[in-house]
Amino acid sequence: MALVLSDLRVRGLGVIDDVSLRFGPGMTAVTGETGAGKTLLVEALQLVLGGQAAPGIVRDGTREALVEVRFGDDGSGDDGSEVVLARSLPAAGRSRAWRDGRMVPLAAAAELGARLVDIHGQHDHQSLFSVAAQRRTLDAYAGAGAGAESDRRREARRELRDLDADLALLGGDEEARRREAEVLEYQLAEINRAAITGPDEEDALRAERDHLAGLEERRSAVRAVLAVLDGEPEAGAAGEPLPVALLLARAVEAIGAIEAFQSWEERLRAAAAELTDLASDLRRASESWEDDPHRLEEVQQRLRLLAELRRKYGATLSEVLGERERFRRRLEELEQAGAFAADLLARRSQVERSLVAAENELGKLRRSAAPELARDVEARLRTLGMPMARFEVAVGGPAGSGDDGSEGSSADRAGDRVRFLFGANPGEPVQELARVASGGELSRTMLAIRLVALDGPGTVVFDEVDAGVGGEAARALASSLQELATRRQVLVVTHLPQVAAAADHHVTVAKVVTTGRTLAQVRVLSPAERVIEVSRMLSGHPDSPTARAHAEELLAAAGRDRPSTTKAGLVD
């Protein structure tokens, strides 16, 4: 069930000080003298639903205006299914919007408002002006067939997106996969040719390179040590140095005869033996070192090769080896992708044919329903005081082109571009509804459309729907609004007593002066008060017995002479 307006509170807006209203299902009429502030209630509803605020809308002396609304399934919201919106408009600064107690962007409130309420009036944003809304209305009128074809089309489009995503994961078309495989094969061969022995190969090569490149420096160091240990003279040294071992032997001899120095003698002997072994080891190691310039060049070339691989495929040899594994797995996937892609492409072709069929059928249904919708709307317009009005429903773009300018496009096949065309005067061409209809004509046209189509929000608001209407057309208008109120919650701002008498609930707005200031007084009328208000609307003389009798007759004919059982009323 669609949500309908349950509560409205307005504070500090124009001549409204603080007003709270509770609405019930069916039709609510808002009446009052011209300039009393009736339309201000509609403007408040527009504001909380994301509309733009007019300059000076905030009441003088008030820091900010506040509008709050609640929408519920049955007008009470007691079952927990409800939406609460609010908007504050400071006298200076930017306005703010809330949904269910949480601040939201104004655009989000406007988007939600378009789904909750249709507001029709001379200066209002009309939800049915958009191509999307007009398309939804035509589909709703066309019935289940168009809905089913729309579902088929959405499902086919969704499956096409999924198939295209799967194909993209495979690497595009067959030629793209072939090119990718060639690149992978080259990269894999380049790494394999290097025959990397492991992630630590570079460390071992650097150690070998440093050894081969530093042999002469090492030999020089060993010769210097041996000169000390063995007493060999260094180049350019004067005199004959004594071997360390000989010096230690003399020291042992010097202290060996003293019994108290026995422990020191043992340590000296041990040091002499260790130095002798050290000299022997150094000599053997230095004699085993052989210069190998060829091997040094091989090591350096190998290091350059590994550095180039790291530059291309990873910061370390471990990452390079990881990339090799990834290349190998991807090549295996590409080898299997051919058959898989063929299956996907076959399925895609099948889904595409199904999509074209669904679009053609949807376009056929829309083009078939369009003249029927136009005839039904025109028939309604004739009863609403517009006997010469013409209404047409155009489906698709100009002949031979789609919405995107391409012949035979998806949008053109499906007839996505739906336009409501209107002409009020004989001999003049029909044009798009928003461009040619006046406020009253718009409201009555929207009423006619809502009466013949089943889509739209749960709450419909009409302002100026009765502009230029009188006599028999006024009764037809009241009857049409009453009929719509059986399917939608209807709020209508009206000057017609016939419309006011047909309403389930009646709200009146009057200007009063309190403590030197003008404000709007909003009241929900009792049955007796309705008679007085309808009398005023009929003759301008609410005390006239004739006018009262006529008012009672109107209310009785509309079945509105009994107390309402709904929850419409003022909230203290």
Coordinates of C-alpha atoms in Angstrom, one line a residue, residues 15 124 140 344 506:
V15 CA 1.5 34.5 7.8
D124 CA 4.7 23.9 -9.1
A140 CA 0.8 1.6 -16.0
L344 CA 29.7 -16.9 -23.3
H506 CA -12.8 20.3 5.0

